[in-house]
mmCIF file of C-alpha atoms in Angstrom:
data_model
loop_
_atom_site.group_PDB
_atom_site.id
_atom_site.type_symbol
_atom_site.label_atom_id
_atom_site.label_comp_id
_atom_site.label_asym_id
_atom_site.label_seq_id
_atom_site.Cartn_x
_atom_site.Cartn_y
_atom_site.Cartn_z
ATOM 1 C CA UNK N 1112 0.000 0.000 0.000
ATOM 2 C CA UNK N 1113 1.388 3.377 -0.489
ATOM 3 C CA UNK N 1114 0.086 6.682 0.083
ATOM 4 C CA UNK N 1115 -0.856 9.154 -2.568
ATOM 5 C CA UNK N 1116 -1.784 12.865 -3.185
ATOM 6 C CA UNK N 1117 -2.255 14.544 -6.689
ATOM 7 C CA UNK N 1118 -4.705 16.084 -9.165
ATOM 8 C CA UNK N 1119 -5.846 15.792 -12.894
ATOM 9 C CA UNK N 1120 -6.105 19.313 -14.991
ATOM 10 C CA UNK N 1121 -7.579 19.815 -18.549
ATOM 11 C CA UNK N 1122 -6.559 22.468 -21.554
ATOM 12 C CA UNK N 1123 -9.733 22.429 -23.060
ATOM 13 C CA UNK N 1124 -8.275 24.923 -26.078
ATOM 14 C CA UNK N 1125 -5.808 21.854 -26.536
ATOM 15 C CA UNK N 1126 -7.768 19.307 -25.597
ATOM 16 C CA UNK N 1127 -4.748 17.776 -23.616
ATOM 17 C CA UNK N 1128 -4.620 16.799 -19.698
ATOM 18 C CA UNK N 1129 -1.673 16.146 -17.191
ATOM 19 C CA UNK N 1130 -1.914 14.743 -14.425
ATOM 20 C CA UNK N 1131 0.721 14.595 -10.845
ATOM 21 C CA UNK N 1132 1.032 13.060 -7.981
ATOM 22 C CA UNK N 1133 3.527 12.570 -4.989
ATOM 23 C CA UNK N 1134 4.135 9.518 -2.815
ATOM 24 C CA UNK N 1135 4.443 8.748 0.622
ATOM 25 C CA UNK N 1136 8.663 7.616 -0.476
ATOM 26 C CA UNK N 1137 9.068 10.906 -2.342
ATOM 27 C CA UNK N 1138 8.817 10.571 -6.385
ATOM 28 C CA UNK N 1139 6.703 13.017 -8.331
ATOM 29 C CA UNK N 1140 5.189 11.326 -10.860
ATOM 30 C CA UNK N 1141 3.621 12.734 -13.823
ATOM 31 C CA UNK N 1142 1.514 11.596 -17.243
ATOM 32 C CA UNK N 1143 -0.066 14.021 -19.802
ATOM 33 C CA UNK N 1144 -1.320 13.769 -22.980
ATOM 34 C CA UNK N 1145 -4.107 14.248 -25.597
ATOM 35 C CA UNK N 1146 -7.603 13.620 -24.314
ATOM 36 C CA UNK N 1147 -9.253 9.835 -24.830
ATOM 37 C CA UNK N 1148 -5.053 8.245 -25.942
ATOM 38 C CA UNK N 1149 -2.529 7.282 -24.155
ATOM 39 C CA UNK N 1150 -0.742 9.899 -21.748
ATOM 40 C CA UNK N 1151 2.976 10.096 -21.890
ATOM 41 C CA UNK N 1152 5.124 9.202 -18.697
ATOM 42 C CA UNK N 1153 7.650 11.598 -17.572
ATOM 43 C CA UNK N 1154 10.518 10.341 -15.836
ATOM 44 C CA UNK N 1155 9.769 9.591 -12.080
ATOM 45 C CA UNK N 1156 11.309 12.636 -10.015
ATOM 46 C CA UNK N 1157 13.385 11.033 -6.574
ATOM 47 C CA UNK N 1158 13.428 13.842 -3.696
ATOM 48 C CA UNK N 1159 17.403 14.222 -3.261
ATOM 49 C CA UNK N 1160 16.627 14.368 0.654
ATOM 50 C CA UNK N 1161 15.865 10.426 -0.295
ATOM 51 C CA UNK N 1162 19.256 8.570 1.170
ATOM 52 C CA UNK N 1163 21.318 11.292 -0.353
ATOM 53 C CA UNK N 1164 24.624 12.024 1.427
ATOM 54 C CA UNK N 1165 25.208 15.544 0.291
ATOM 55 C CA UNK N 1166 25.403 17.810 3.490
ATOM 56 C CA UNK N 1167 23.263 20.716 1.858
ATOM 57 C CA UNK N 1168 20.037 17.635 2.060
ATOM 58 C CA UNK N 1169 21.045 16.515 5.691
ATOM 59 C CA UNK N 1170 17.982 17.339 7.889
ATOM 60 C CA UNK N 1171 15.434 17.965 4.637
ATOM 61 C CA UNK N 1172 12.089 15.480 5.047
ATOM 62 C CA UNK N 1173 12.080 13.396 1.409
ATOM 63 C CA UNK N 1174 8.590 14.859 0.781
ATOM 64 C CA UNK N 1175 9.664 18.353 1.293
ATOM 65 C CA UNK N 1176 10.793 18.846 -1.744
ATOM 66 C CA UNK N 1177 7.905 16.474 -3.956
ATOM 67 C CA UNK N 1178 5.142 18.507 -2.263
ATOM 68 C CA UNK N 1179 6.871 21.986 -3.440
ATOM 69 C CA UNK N 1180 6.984 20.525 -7.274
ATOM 70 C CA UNK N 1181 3.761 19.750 -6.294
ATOM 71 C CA UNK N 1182 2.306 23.143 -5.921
ATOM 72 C CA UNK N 1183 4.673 24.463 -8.545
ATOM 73 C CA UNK N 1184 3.241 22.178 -11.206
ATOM 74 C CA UNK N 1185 -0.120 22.955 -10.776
ATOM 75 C CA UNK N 1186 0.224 26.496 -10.656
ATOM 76 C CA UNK N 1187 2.478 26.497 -13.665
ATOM 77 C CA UNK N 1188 -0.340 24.225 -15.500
ATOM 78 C CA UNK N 1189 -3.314 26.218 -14.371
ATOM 79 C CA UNK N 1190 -1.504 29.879 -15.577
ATOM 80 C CA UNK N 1191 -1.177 27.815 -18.910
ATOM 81 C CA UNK N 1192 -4.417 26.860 -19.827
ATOM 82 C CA UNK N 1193 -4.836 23.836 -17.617
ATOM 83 C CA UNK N 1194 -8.104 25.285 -15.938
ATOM 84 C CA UNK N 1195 -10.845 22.250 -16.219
ATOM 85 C CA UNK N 1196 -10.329 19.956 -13.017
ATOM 86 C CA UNK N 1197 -10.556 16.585 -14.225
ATOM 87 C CA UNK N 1198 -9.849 15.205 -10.752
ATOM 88 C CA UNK N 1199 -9.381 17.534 -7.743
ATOM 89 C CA UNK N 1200 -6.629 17.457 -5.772
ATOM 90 C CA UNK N 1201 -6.996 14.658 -3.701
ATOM 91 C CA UNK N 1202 -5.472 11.888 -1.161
ATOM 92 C CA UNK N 1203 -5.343 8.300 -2.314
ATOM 93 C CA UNK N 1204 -4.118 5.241 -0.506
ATOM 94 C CA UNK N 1205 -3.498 2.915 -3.385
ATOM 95 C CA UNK N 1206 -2.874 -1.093 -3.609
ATOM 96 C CA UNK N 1207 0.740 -0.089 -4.979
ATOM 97 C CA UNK N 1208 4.389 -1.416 -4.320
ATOM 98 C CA UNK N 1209 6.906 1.032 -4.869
ATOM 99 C CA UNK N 1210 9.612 -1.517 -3.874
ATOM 100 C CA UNK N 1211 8.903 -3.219 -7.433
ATOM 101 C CA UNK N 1212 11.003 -2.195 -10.437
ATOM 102 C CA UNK N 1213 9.288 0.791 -11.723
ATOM 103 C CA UNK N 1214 8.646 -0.707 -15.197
ATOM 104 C CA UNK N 1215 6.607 1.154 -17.670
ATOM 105 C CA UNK N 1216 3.520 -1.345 -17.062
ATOM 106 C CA UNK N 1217 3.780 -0.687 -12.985
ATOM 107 C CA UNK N 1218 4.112 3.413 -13.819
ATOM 108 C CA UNK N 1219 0.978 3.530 -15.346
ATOM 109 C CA UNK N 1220 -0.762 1.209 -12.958
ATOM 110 C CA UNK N 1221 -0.263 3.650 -10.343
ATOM 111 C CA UNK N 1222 -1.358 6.629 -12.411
ATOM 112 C CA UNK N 1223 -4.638 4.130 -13.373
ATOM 113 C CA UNK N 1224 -5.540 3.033 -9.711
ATOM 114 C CA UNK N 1225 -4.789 6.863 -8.404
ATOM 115 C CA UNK N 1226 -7.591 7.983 -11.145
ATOM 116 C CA UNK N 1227 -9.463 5.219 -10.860
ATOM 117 C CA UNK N 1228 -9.441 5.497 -6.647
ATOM 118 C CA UNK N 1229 -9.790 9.250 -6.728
ATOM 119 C CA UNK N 1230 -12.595 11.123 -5.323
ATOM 120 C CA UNK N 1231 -14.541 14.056 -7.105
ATOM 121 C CA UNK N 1232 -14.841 15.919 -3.758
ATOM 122 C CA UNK N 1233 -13.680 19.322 -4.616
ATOM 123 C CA UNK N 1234 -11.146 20.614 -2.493
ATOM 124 C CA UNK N 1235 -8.405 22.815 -2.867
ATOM 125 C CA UNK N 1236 -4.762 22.048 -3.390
ATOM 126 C CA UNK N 1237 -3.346 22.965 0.356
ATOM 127 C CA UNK N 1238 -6.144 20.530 1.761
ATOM 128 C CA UNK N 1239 -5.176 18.106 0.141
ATOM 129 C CA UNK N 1240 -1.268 18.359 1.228
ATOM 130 C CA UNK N 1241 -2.621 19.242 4.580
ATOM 131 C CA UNK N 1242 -4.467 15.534 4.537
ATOM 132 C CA UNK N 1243 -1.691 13.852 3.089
ATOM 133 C CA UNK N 1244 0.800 15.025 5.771
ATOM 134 C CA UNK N 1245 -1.420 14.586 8.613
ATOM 135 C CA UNK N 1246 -2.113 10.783 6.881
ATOM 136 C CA UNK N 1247 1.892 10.382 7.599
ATOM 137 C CA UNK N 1248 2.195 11.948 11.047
ATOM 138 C CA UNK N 1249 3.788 14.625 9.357
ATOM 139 C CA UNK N 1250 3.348 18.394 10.580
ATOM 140 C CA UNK N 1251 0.921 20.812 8.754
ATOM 141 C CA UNK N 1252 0.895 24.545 8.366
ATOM 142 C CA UNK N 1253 -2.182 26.016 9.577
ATOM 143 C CA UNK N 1254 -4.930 27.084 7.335
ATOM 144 C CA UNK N 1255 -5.292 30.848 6.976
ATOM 145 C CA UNK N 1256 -2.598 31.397 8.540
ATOM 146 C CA UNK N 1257 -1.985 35.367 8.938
ATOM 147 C CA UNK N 1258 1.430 36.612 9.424
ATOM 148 C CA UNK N 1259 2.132 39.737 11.794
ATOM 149 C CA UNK N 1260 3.648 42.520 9.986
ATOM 150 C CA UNK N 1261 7.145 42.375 10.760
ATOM 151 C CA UNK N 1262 8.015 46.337 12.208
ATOM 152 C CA UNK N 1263 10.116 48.189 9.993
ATOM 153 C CA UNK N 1264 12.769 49.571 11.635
ATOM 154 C CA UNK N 1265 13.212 53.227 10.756
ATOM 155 C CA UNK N 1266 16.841 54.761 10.253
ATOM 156 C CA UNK N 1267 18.559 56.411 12.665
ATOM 157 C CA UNK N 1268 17.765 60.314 11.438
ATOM 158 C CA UNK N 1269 14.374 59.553 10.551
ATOM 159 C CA UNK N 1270 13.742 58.331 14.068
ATOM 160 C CA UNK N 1271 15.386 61.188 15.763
ATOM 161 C CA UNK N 1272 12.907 63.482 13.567
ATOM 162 C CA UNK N 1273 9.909 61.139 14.589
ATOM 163 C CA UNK N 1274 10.521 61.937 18.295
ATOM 164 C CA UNK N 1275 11.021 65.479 17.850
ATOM 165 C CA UNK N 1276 7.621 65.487 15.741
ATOM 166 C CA UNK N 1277 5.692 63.451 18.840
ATOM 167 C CA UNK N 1278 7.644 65.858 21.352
ATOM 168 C CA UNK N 1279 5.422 68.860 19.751
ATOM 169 C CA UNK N 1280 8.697 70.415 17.959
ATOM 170 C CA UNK N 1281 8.696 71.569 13.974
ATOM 171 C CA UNK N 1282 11.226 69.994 11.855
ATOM 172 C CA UNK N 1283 13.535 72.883 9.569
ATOM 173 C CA UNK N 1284 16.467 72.438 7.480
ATOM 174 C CA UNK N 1285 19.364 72.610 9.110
ATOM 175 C CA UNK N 1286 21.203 75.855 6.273
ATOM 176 C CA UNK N 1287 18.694 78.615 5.583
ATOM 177 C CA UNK N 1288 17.934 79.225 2.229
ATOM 178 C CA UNK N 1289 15.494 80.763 -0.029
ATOM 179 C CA UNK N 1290 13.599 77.926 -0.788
ATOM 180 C CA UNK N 1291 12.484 76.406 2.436
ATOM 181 C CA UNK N 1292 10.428 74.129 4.367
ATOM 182 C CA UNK N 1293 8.820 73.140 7.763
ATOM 183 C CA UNK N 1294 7.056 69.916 8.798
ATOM 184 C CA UNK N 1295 5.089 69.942 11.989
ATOM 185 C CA UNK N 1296 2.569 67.267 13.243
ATOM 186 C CA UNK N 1297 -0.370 69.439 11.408
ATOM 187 C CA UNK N 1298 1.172 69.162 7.901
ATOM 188 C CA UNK N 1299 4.486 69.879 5.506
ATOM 189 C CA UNK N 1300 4.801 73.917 4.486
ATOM 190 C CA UNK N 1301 6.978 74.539 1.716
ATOM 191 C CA UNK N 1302 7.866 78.557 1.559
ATOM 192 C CA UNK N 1303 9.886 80.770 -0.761
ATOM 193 C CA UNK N 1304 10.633 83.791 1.477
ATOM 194 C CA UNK N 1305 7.698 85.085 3.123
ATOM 195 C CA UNK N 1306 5.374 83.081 0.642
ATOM 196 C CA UNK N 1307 4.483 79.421 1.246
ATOM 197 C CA UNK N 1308 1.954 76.601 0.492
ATOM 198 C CA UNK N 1309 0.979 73.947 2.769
ATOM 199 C CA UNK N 1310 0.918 70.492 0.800
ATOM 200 C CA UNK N 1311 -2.305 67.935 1.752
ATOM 201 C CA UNK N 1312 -1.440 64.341 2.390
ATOM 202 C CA UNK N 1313 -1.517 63.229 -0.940
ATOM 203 C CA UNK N 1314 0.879 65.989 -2.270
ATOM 204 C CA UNK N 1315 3.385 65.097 0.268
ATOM 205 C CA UNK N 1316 3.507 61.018 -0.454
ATOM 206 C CA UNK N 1317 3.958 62.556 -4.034
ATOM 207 C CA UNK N 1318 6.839 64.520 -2.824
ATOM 208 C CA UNK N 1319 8.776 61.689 -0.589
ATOM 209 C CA UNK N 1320 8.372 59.482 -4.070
ATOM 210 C CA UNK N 1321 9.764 62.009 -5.897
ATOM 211 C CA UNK N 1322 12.335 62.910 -3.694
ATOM 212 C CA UNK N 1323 13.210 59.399 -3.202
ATOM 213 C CA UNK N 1324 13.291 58.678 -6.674
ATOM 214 C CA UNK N 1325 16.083 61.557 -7.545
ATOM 215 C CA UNK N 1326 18.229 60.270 -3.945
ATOM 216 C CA UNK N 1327 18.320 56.762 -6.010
ATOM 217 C CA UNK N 1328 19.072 58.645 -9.578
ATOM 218 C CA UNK N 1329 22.057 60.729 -8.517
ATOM 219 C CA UNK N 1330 23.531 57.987 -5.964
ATOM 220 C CA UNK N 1331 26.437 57.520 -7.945
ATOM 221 C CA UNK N 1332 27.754 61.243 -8.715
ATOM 222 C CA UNK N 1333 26.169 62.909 -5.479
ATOM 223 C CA UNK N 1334 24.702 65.793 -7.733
ATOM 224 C CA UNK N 1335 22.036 66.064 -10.086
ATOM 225 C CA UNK N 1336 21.492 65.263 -13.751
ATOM 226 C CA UNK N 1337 22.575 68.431 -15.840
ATOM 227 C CA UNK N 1338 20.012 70.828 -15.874
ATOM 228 C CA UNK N 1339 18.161 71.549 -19.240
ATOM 229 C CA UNK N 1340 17.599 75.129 -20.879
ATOM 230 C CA UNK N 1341 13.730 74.010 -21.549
ATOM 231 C CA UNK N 1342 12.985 73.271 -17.738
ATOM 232 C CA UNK N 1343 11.600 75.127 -15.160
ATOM 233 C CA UNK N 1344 13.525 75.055 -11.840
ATOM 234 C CA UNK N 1345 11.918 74.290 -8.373
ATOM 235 C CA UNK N 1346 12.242 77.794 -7.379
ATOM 236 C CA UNK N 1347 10.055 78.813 -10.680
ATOM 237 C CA UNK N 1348 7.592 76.248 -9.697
ATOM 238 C CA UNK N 1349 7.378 77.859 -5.943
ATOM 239 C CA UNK N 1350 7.120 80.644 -7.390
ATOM 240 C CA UNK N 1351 4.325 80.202 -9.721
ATOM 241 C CA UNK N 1352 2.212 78.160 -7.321
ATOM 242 C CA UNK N 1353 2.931 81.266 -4.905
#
Protein backbone atom coordinates (compact mmCIF):
# COMPACT_ATOMS: atom_id res chain seq x y z
CA UNK A 1 0.00 0.00 0.00
CA UNK A 2 1.39 3.38 -0.49
CA UNK A 3 0.09 6.68 0.08
CA UNK A 4 -0.86 9.15 -2.57
CA UNK A 5 -1.78 12.87 -3.19
CA UNK A 6 -2.25 14.54 -6.69
CA UNK A 7 -4.70 16.08 -9.17
CA UNK A 8 -5.85 15.79 -12.89
CA UNK A 9 -6.10 19.31 -14.99
CA UNK A 10 -7.58 19.82 -18.55
CA UNK A 11 -6.56 22.47 -21.55
CA UNK A 12 -9.73 22.43 -23.06
CA UNK A 13 -8.27 24.92 -26.08
CA UNK A 14 -5.81 21.85 -26.54
CA UNK A 15 -7.77 19.31 -25.60
CA UNK A 16 -4.75 17.78 -23.62
CA UNK A 17 -4.62 16.80 -19.70
CA UNK A 18 -1.67 16.15 -17.19
CA UNK A 19 -1.91 14.74 -14.42
CA UNK A 20 0.72 14.60 -10.85
CA UNK A 21 1.03 13.06 -7.98
CA UNK A 22 3.53 12.57 -4.99
CA UNK A 23 4.14 9.52 -2.82
CA UNK A 24 4.44 8.75 0.62
CA UNK A 25 8.66 7.62 -0.48
CA UNK A 26 9.07 10.91 -2.34
CA UNK A 27 8.82 10.57 -6.38
CA UNK A 28 6.70 13.02 -8.33
CA UNK A 29 5.19 11.33 -10.86
CA UNK A 30 3.62 12.73 -13.82
CA UNK A 31 1.51 11.60 -17.24
CA UNK A 32 -0.07 14.02 -19.80
CA UNK A 33 -1.32 13.77 -22.98
CA UNK A 34 -4.11 14.25 -25.60
CA UNK A 35 -7.60 13.62 -24.31
CA UNK A 36 -9.25 9.83 -24.83
CA UNK A 37 -5.05 8.24 -25.94
CA UNK A 38 -2.53 7.28 -24.16
CA UNK A 39 -0.74 9.90 -21.75
CA UNK A 40 2.98 10.10 -21.89
CA UNK A 41 5.12 9.20 -18.70
CA UNK A 42 7.65 11.60 -17.57
CA UNK A 43 10.52 10.34 -15.84
CA UNK A 44 9.77 9.59 -12.08
CA UNK A 45 11.31 12.64 -10.01
CA UNK A 46 13.38 11.03 -6.57
CA UNK A 47 13.43 13.84 -3.70
CA UNK A 48 17.40 14.22 -3.26
CA UNK A 49 16.63 14.37 0.65
CA UNK A 50 15.87 10.43 -0.29
CA UNK A 51 19.26 8.57 1.17
CA UNK A 52 21.32 11.29 -0.35
CA UNK A 53 24.62 12.02 1.43
CA UNK A 54 25.21 15.54 0.29
CA UNK A 55 25.40 17.81 3.49
CA UNK A 56 23.26 20.72 1.86
CA UNK A 57 20.04 17.64 2.06
CA UNK A 58 21.05 16.52 5.69
CA UNK A 59 17.98 17.34 7.89
CA UNK A 60 15.43 17.97 4.64
CA UNK A 61 12.09 15.48 5.05
CA UNK A 62 12.08 13.40 1.41
CA UNK A 63 8.59 14.86 0.78
CA UNK A 64 9.66 18.35 1.29
CA UNK A 65 10.79 18.85 -1.74
CA UNK A 66 7.91 16.47 -3.96
CA UNK A 67 5.14 18.51 -2.26
CA UNK A 68 6.87 21.99 -3.44
CA UNK A 69 6.98 20.52 -7.27
CA UNK A 70 3.76 19.75 -6.29
CA UNK A 71 2.31 23.14 -5.92
CA UNK A 72 4.67 24.46 -8.55
CA UNK A 73 3.24 22.18 -11.21
CA UNK A 74 -0.12 22.95 -10.78
CA UNK A 75 0.22 26.50 -10.66
CA UNK A 76 2.48 26.50 -13.67
CA UNK A 77 -0.34 24.23 -15.50
CA UNK A 78 -3.31 26.22 -14.37
CA UNK A 79 -1.50 29.88 -15.58
CA UNK A 80 -1.18 27.81 -18.91
CA UNK A 81 -4.42 26.86 -19.83
CA UNK A 82 -4.84 23.84 -17.62
CA UNK A 83 -8.10 25.29 -15.94
CA UNK A 84 -10.84 22.25 -16.22
CA UNK A 85 -10.33 19.96 -13.02
CA UNK A 86 -10.56 16.58 -14.23
CA UNK A 87 -9.85 15.20 -10.75
CA UNK A 88 -9.38 17.53 -7.74
CA UNK A 89 -6.63 17.46 -5.77
CA UNK A 90 -7.00 14.66 -3.70
CA UNK A 91 -5.47 11.89 -1.16
CA UNK A 92 -5.34 8.30 -2.31
CA UNK A 93 -4.12 5.24 -0.51
CA UNK A 94 -3.50 2.91 -3.38
CA UNK A 95 -2.87 -1.09 -3.61
CA UNK A 96 0.74 -0.09 -4.98
CA UNK A 97 4.39 -1.42 -4.32
CA UNK A 98 6.91 1.03 -4.87
CA UNK A 99 9.61 -1.52 -3.87
CA UNK A 100 8.90 -3.22 -7.43
CA UNK A 101 11.00 -2.20 -10.44
CA UNK A 102 9.29 0.79 -11.72
CA UNK A 103 8.65 -0.71 -15.20
CA UNK A 104 6.61 1.15 -17.67
CA UNK A 105 3.52 -1.34 -17.06
CA UNK A 106 3.78 -0.69 -12.98
CA UNK A 107 4.11 3.41 -13.82
CA UNK A 108 0.98 3.53 -15.35
CA UNK A 109 -0.76 1.21 -12.96
CA UNK A 110 -0.26 3.65 -10.34
CA UNK A 111 -1.36 6.63 -12.41
CA UNK A 112 -4.64 4.13 -13.37
CA UNK A 113 -5.54 3.03 -9.71
CA UNK A 114 -4.79 6.86 -8.40
CA UNK A 115 -7.59 7.98 -11.14
CA UNK A 116 -9.46 5.22 -10.86
CA UNK A 117 -9.44 5.50 -6.65
CA UNK A 118 -9.79 9.25 -6.73
CA UNK A 119 -12.60 11.12 -5.32
CA UNK A 120 -14.54 14.06 -7.11
CA UNK A 121 -14.84 15.92 -3.76
CA UNK A 122 -13.68 19.32 -4.62
CA UNK A 123 -11.15 20.61 -2.49
CA UNK A 124 -8.40 22.81 -2.87
CA UNK A 125 -4.76 22.05 -3.39
CA UNK A 126 -3.35 22.96 0.36
CA UNK A 127 -6.14 20.53 1.76
CA UNK A 128 -5.18 18.11 0.14
CA UNK A 129 -1.27 18.36 1.23
CA UNK A 130 -2.62 19.24 4.58
CA UNK A 131 -4.47 15.53 4.54
CA UNK A 132 -1.69 13.85 3.09
CA UNK A 133 0.80 15.03 5.77
CA UNK A 134 -1.42 14.59 8.61
CA UNK A 135 -2.11 10.78 6.88
CA UNK A 136 1.89 10.38 7.60
CA UNK A 137 2.20 11.95 11.05
CA UNK A 138 3.79 14.62 9.36
CA UNK A 139 3.35 18.39 10.58
CA UNK A 140 0.92 20.81 8.75
CA UNK A 141 0.90 24.54 8.37
CA UNK A 142 -2.18 26.02 9.58
CA UNK A 143 -4.93 27.08 7.33
CA UNK A 144 -5.29 30.85 6.98
CA UNK A 145 -2.60 31.40 8.54
CA UNK A 146 -1.99 35.37 8.94
CA UNK A 147 1.43 36.61 9.42
CA UNK A 148 2.13 39.74 11.79
CA UNK A 149 3.65 42.52 9.99
CA UNK A 150 7.15 42.38 10.76
CA UNK A 151 8.01 46.34 12.21
CA UNK A 152 10.12 48.19 9.99
CA UNK A 153 12.77 49.57 11.63
CA UNK A 154 13.21 53.23 10.76
CA UNK A 155 16.84 54.76 10.25
CA UNK A 156 18.56 56.41 12.67
CA UNK A 157 17.76 60.31 11.44
CA UNK A 158 14.37 59.55 10.55
CA UNK A 159 13.74 58.33 14.07
CA UNK A 160 15.39 61.19 15.76
CA UNK A 161 12.91 63.48 13.57
CA UNK A 162 9.91 61.14 14.59
CA UNK A 163 10.52 61.94 18.30
CA UNK A 164 11.02 65.48 17.85
CA UNK A 165 7.62 65.49 15.74
CA UNK A 166 5.69 63.45 18.84
CA UNK A 167 7.64 65.86 21.35
CA UNK A 168 5.42 68.86 19.75
CA UNK A 169 8.70 70.42 17.96
CA UNK A 170 8.70 71.57 13.97
CA UNK A 171 11.23 69.99 11.86
CA UNK A 172 13.54 72.88 9.57
CA UNK A 173 16.47 72.44 7.48
CA UNK A 174 19.36 72.61 9.11
CA UNK A 175 21.20 75.86 6.27
CA UNK A 176 18.69 78.61 5.58
CA UNK A 177 17.93 79.23 2.23
CA UNK A 178 15.49 80.76 -0.03
CA UNK A 179 13.60 77.93 -0.79
CA UNK A 180 12.48 76.41 2.44
CA UNK A 181 10.43 74.13 4.37
CA UNK A 182 8.82 73.14 7.76
CA UNK A 183 7.06 69.92 8.80
CA UNK A 184 5.09 69.94 11.99
CA UNK A 185 2.57 67.27 13.24
CA UNK A 186 -0.37 69.44 11.41
CA UNK A 187 1.17 69.16 7.90
CA UNK A 188 4.49 69.88 5.51
CA UNK A 189 4.80 73.92 4.49
CA UNK A 190 6.98 74.54 1.72
CA UNK A 191 7.87 78.56 1.56
CA UNK A 192 9.89 80.77 -0.76
CA UNK A 193 10.63 83.79 1.48
CA UNK A 194 7.70 85.08 3.12
CA UNK A 195 5.37 83.08 0.64
CA UNK A 196 4.48 79.42 1.25
CA UNK A 197 1.95 76.60 0.49
CA UNK A 198 0.98 73.95 2.77
CA UNK A 199 0.92 70.49 0.80
CA UNK A 200 -2.31 67.94 1.75
CA UNK A 201 -1.44 64.34 2.39
CA UNK A 202 -1.52 63.23 -0.94
CA UNK A 203 0.88 65.99 -2.27
CA UNK A 204 3.39 65.10 0.27
CA UNK A 205 3.51 61.02 -0.45
CA UNK A 206 3.96 62.56 -4.03
CA UNK A 207 6.84 64.52 -2.82
CA UNK A 208 8.78 61.69 -0.59
CA UNK A 209 8.37 59.48 -4.07
CA UNK A 210 9.76 62.01 -5.90
CA UNK A 211 12.33 62.91 -3.69
CA UNK A 212 13.21 59.40 -3.20
CA UNK A 213 13.29 58.68 -6.67
CA UNK A 214 16.08 61.56 -7.54
CA UNK A 215 18.23 60.27 -3.94
CA UNK A 216 18.32 56.76 -6.01
CA UNK A 217 19.07 58.64 -9.58
CA UNK A 218 22.06 60.73 -8.52
CA UNK A 219 23.53 57.99 -5.96
CA UNK A 220 26.44 57.52 -7.94
CA UNK A 221 27.75 61.24 -8.72
CA UNK A 222 26.17 62.91 -5.48
CA UNK A 223 24.70 65.79 -7.73
CA UNK A 224 22.04 66.06 -10.09
CA UNK A 225 21.49 65.26 -13.75
CA UNK A 226 22.58 68.43 -15.84
CA UNK A 227 20.01 70.83 -15.87
CA UNK A 228 18.16 71.55 -19.24
CA UNK A 229 17.60 75.13 -20.88
CA UNK A 230 13.73 74.01 -21.55
CA UNK A 231 12.99 73.27 -17.74
CA UNK A 232 11.60 75.13 -15.16
CA UNK A 233 13.52 75.06 -11.84
CA UNK A 234 11.92 74.29 -8.37
CA UNK A 235 12.24 77.79 -7.38
CA UNK A 236 10.06 78.81 -10.68
CA UNK A 237 7.59 76.25 -9.70
CA UNK A 238 7.38 77.86 -5.94
CA UNK A 239 7.12 80.64 -7.39
CA UNK A 240 4.32 80.20 -9.72
CA UNK A 241 2.21 78.16 -7.32
CA UNK A 242 2.93 81.27 -4.91
Amino acid sequence: MTLTVGFRLGNDTTTRQVTVLVTQSGYLHRAQGVYGKLARLSRPERSPAVNNPIPSFQGEHPLARPIADLRRHHAAYTTNGYTRILIPPAVVRLNFDEDQPLTTAAHRELFQAFIGAAPTTPQSLDAAIAAFRAALGLPSRPENLTRAPRQKVLPPRVAAMLRTLEGGSALNPARRRPVGWTVTGQGVRLHVGPTGEVLDRAAVVELQAALSAWLYFTKETGQPAPHGGGSASPQDHLRARG
